[in-house]
mmCIF file of C-alpha atoms in Angstrom:
data_model
loop_
_atom_site.group_PDB
_atom_site.id
_atom_site.type_symbol
_atom_site.label_atom_id
_atom_site.label_comp_id
_atom_site.label_asym_id
_atom_site.label_seq_id
_atom_site.Cartn_x
_atom_site.Cartn_y
_atom_site.Cartn_z
ATOM 1 C CA MET M 1 98.649 112.393 125.601
ATOM 2 C CA GLY M 2 101.556 112.730 123.138
ATOM 3 C CA LYS M 3 101.706 111.345 119.658
ATOM 4 C CA GLU M 4 102.269 107.607 119.434
ATOM 5 C CA ASN M 5 105.639 106.570 118.049
ATOM 6 C CA LYS M 6 104.884 104.879 114.710
ATOM 7 C CA SER M 7 108.471 103.606 114.449
ATOM 8 C CA ARG M 8 107.416 100.627 116.527
ATOM 9 C CA TYR M 9 105.015 99.548 113.777
ATOM 10 C CA ALA M 10 107.589 100.106 111.062
ATOM 11 C CA LEU M 11 109.924 97.729 112.907
ATOM 12 C CA LEU M 12 107.176 95.207 113.643
ATOM 13 C CA GLY M 13 106.244 95.310 109.954
ATOM 14 C CA ILE M 14 109.806 94.707 108.809
ATOM 15 C CA LEU M 15 110.138 91.883 111.344
ATOM 16 C CA SER M 16 107.002 90.326 109.827
ATOM 17 C CA LEU M 17 109.167 89.520 106.794
ATOM 18 C CA ALA M 18 111.751 87.486 108.752
ATOM 19 C CA PRO M 19 113.690 87.445 112.039
ATOM 20 C CA MET M 20 116.437 90.100 111.891
ATOM 21 C CA SER M 21 119.162 91.832 113.832
ATOM 22 C CA GLY M 22 119.139 95.599 114.305
ATOM 23 C CA TYR M 23 121.651 95.913 111.475
ATOM 24 C CA ASP M 24 119.478 93.759 109.194
ATOM 25 C CA LEU M 25 116.426 95.849 110.138
ATOM 26 C CA LYS M 26 118.193 99.078 109.167
ATOM 27 C CA LYS M 27 119.309 97.598 105.845
ATOM 28 C CA MET M 28 115.857 96.204 105.042
ATOM 29 C CA THR M 29 114.150 99.432 106.142
ATOM 30 C CA SER M 30 116.364 101.500 103.846
ATOM 31 C CA TYR M 31 115.737 99.164 100.915
ATOM 32 C CA SER M 32 112.029 98.535 101.377
ATOM 33 C CA ILE M 33 110.260 101.446 103.047
ATOM 34 C CA GLY M 34 113.078 103.989 102.914
ATOM 35 C CA HIS M 35 111.450 106.090 100.195
ATOM 36 C CA PHE M 36 108.628 107.024 102.561
ATOM 37 C CA TRP M 37 109.776 106.064 106.080
ATOM 38 C CA ASN M 38 113.199 106.469 107.644
ATOM 39 C CA GLU M 39 114.634 104.833 110.721
ATOM 40 C CA SER M 40 118.148 105.417 112.046
ATOM 41 C CA TYR M 41 120.285 103.133 114.193
ATOM 42 C CA PRO M 42 119.799 105.423 117.230
ATOM 43 C CA GLN M 43 116.026 104.934 116.793
ATOM 44 C CA ILE M 44 116.109 101.212 116.023
ATOM 45 C CA TYR M 45 118.075 99.765 118.932
ATOM 46 C CA PRO M 46 116.176 101.435 121.803
ATOM 47 C CA MET M 47 112.888 100.621 120.066
ATOM 48 C CA LEU M 48 113.889 96.942 119.744
ATOM 49 C CA LYS M 49 114.606 96.808 123.481
ATOM 50 C CA GLN M 50 111.255 98.443 124.200
ATOM 51 C CA LEU M 51 109.379 96.049 121.899
ATOM 52 C CA GLU M 52 111.028 93.120 123.621
ATOM 53 C CA SER M 53 110.228 94.474 127.093
ATOM 54 C CA GLU M 54 106.579 94.823 126.011
ATOM 55 C CA GLY M 55 106.528 91.214 124.842
ATOM 56 C CA LEU M 56 106.035 92.118 121.168
ATOM 57 C CA THR M 57 109.334 90.522 120.138
ATOM 58 C CA THR M 58 111.767 87.980 121.484
ATOM 59 C CA SER M 59 115.451 87.745 120.713
ATOM 60 C CA ILE M 60 118.241 85.250 120.669
ATOM 61 C CA VAL M 61 121.969 85.802 120.503
ATOM 62 C CA GLU M 62 123.627 84.194 117.506
ATOM 63 C CA ARG M 63 127.319 83.409 117.792
ATOM 64 C CA GLN M 64 129.326 84.275 114.695
ATOM 65 C CA GLU M 65 132.756 82.952 113.756
ATOM 66 C CA GLY M 66 135.295 85.783 113.809
ATOM 67 C CA LYS M 67 132.607 88.451 114.283
ATOM 68 C CA PRO M 68 130.761 89.915 117.246
ATOM 69 C CA ASP M 69 127.643 88.076 118.390
ATOM 70 C CA ARG M 70 124.391 89.406 116.967
ATOM 71 C CA ARG M 71 120.970 89.648 118.562
ATOM 72 C CA VAL M 72 118.188 88.455 116.251
ATOM 73 C CA TYR M 73 114.614 89.594 116.914
ATOM 74 C CA THR M 74 111.409 87.718 116.084
ATOM 75 C CA LEU M 75 107.780 88.798 116.402
ATOM 76 C CA THR M 76 105.767 87.138 119.144
ATOM 77 C CA ASP M 77 102.073 86.308 118.744
ATOM 78 C CA THR M 78 101.383 89.513 120.694
ATOM 79 C CA GLY M 79 103.605 91.438 118.272
ATOM 80 C CA TRP M 80 101.739 90.029 115.273
ATOM 81 C CA GLU M 81 98.435 91.009 116.881
ATOM 82 C CA ALA M 82 99.651 94.557 117.667
ATOM 83 C CA LEU M 83 100.819 94.980 114.068
ATOM 84 C CA ARG M 84 97.529 93.728 112.629
ATOM 85 C CA LEU M 85 95.489 95.959 114.961
ATOM 86 C CA TRP M 86 97.547 99.016 113.993
ATOM 87 C CA LEU M 87 97.209 98.194 110.272
ATOM 88 C CA GLY M 88 93.428 98.272 110.688
ATOM 89 C CA GLU M 89 93.373 101.728 112.325
ATOM 90 C CA PRO M 90 92.905 104.924 110.284
ATOM 91 C CA PHE M 91 96.203 106.588 109.399
ATOM 92 C CA GLU M 92 97.205 109.917 110.896
ATOM 93 C CA TYR M 93 97.773 112.653 108.310
ATOM 94 C CA GLN M 94 101.153 114.307 108.773
ATOM 95 C CA VAL M 95 102.391 117.519 107.210
ATOM 96 C CA GLU M 96 105.763 116.958 105.600
ATOM 97 C CA ARG M 97 108.632 119.228 106.598
ATOM 98 C CA ASN M 98 110.263 120.424 103.389
ATOM 99 C CA GLU M 99 113.348 122.614 103.661
ATOM 100 C CA LEU M 100 113.382 123.411 99.938
ATOM 101 C CA LEU M 101 109.865 124.875 100.100
ATOM 102 C CA LEU M 102 110.763 126.778 103.258
ATOM 103 C CA LYS M 103 113.774 128.338 101.506
ATOM 104 C CA LEU M 104 111.772 129.018 98.351
ATOM 105 C CA PHE M 105 109.018 130.705 100.381
ATOM 106 C CA PHE M 106 111.608 133.221 101.608
ATOM 107 C CA GLY M 107 113.532 133.200 98.310
ATOM 108 C CA GLY M 108 112.825 136.860 97.611
ATOM 109 C CA LEU M 109 115.358 137.745 100.307
ATOM 110 C CA VAL M 110 118.325 136.401 98.287
ATOM 111 C CA PRO M 111 119.325 136.499 94.607
ATOM 112 C CA SER M 112 117.064 134.252 92.487
ATOM 113 C CA THR M 113 120.132 132.307 91.320
ATOM 114 C CA ILE M 114 120.264 130.702 94.764
ATOM 115 C CA SER M 115 116.691 129.455 94.416
ATOM 116 C CA VAL M 116 117.494 128.206 90.906
ATOM 117 C CA GLU M 117 120.403 126.164 92.303
ATOM 118 C CA HIS M 118 118.174 124.679 95.007
ATOM 119 C CA VAL M 119 115.419 123.706 92.560
ATOM 120 C CA GLU M 120 117.887 122.275 90.017
ATOM 121 C CA ARG M 121 119.468 120.151 92.747
ATOM 122 C CA HIS M 122 116.043 118.952 93.864
ATOM 123 C CA ARG M 123 115.182 118.025 90.274
ATOM 124 C CA ARG M 124 118.404 115.991 89.969
ATOM 125 C CA LEU M 125 117.659 114.199 93.254
ATOM 126 C CA GLN M 126 114.162 113.287 92.049
ATOM 127 C CA LEU M 127 115.508 111.950 88.754
ATOM 128 C CA GLU M 128 117.969 109.815 90.740
ATOM 129 C CA ALA M 129 115.095 108.604 92.920
ATOM 130 C CA LEU M 130 113.084 107.646 89.817
ATOM 131 C CA HIS M 131 116.012 105.619 88.518
ATOM 132 C CA HIS M 132 116.347 103.934 91.921
ATOM 133 C CA TYR M 133 112.610 103.104 92.033
ATOM 134 C CA GLU M 134 112.799 101.508 88.585
ATOM 135 C CA GLN M 135 115.775 99.412 89.699
ATOM 136 C CA VAL M 136 114.011 98.303 92.894
ATOM 137 C CA GLU M 137 110.850 97.458 90.936
ATOM 138 C CA PHE M 138 112.863 95.268 88.575
ATOM 139 C CA GLU M 139 114.608 93.514 91.490
ATOM 140 C CA LEU M 140 111.365 92.902 93.365
ATOM 141 C CA GLN M 141 109.646 91.416 90.326
ATOM 142 C CA ARG M 142 112.704 89.297 89.556
ATOM 143 C CA ASP M 143 113.433 88.096 93.099
ATOM 144 C CA TRP M 144 109.934 87.852 94.644
ATOM 145 C CA PRO M 145 107.513 87.166 91.766
ATOM 146 C CA THR M 146 105.158 84.991 93.845
ATOM 147 C CA HIS M 147 105.476 86.665 97.255
ATOM 148 C CA PRO M 148 101.988 87.540 98.560
ATOM 149 C CA GLN M 149 103.200 91.001 99.638
ATOM 150 C CA LEU M 150 104.605 91.897 96.183
ATOM 151 C CA PRO M 151 101.499 93.790 94.965
ATOM 152 C CA TYR M 152 101.572 95.932 98.120
ATOM 153 C CA TRP M 153 105.298 96.603 97.810
ATOM 154 C CA LEU M 154 104.768 97.662 94.204
ATOM 155 C CA MET M 155 101.904 99.982 95.212
ATOM 156 C CA THR M 156 104.158 101.913 97.590
ATOM 157 C CA LEU M 157 106.909 101.998 94.981
ATOM 158 C CA SER M 158 104.428 103.336 92.442
ATOM 159 C CA ALA M 159 103.493 106.147 94.848
ATOM 160 C CA GLY M 160 107.156 107.100 95.101
ATOM 161 C CA LYS M 161 107.470 107.121 91.323
ATOM 162 C CA TYR M 162 104.377 109.287 90.870
ATOM 163 C CA ILE M 163 105.514 111.731 93.549
ATOM 164 C CA SER M 164 108.998 112.031 92.045
ATOM 165 C CA GLN M 165 107.569 112.495 88.535
ATOM 166 C CA ALA M 166 105.251 115.228 89.821
ATOM 167 C CA ILE M 167 108.110 116.951 91.636
ATOM 168 C CA VAL M 168 110.264 116.873 88.484
ATOM 169 C CA SER M 169 107.411 118.556 86.599
ATOM 170 C CA TRP M 170 107.008 121.115 89.387
ATOM 171 C CA CYS M 171 110.767 121.810 89.346
ATOM 172 C CA GLU M 172 110.702 122.435 85.599
ATOM 173 C CA GLU M 173 107.731 124.786 85.949
ATOM 174 C CA THR M 174 109.367 126.583 88.888
ATOM 175 C CA LEU M 175 112.656 126.990 87.029
ATOM 176 C CA LEU M 176 110.818 128.692 84.153
ATOM 177 C CA LYS M 177 109.232 131.109 86.638
ATOM 178 C CA LEU M 178 112.532 131.788 88.377
ATOM 179 C CA GLU M 179 114.182 132.637 85.027
ATOM 180 C CA LYS M 180 111.681 135.501 84.643
ATOM 181 C CA LEU M 181 112.571 137.084 88.001
#
């Protein structure tokens, strides 16, 4: 049996926050879980149809003045149960695919300046991510101070901050080593 598609649970989880259209789901996914889980429109829309066909969601069409109609999805009782069951299961460890590390592993085949450029870029991206995490943390605490999920949202945000801080440190250490080559 193949690996189970965890995207279904990401979408069920986001729908647990409120009924949403596919567009709203993509926006909320990018804002909320996007630092550790990514979903694209080509993944979202077929998955929404599948979830509805399995009875995990229902949808209604909302008419909009001057805009195309939009389909809004809501969790069913069965969808809530499936989400809660999945949340109680052990997580599956996944090895991250990391193109920077792949290139660095074979970095001896090109001038070290190329590896330096890659690591410097990665460092900049992590510093940008840290700034973004701090902004999101401020917005969450400002906009949702009493939401029962806030502590959990902040835990995942904290993981992103720690990972980015560690990667920045690793980049600085790696750059020092690359300078000696």
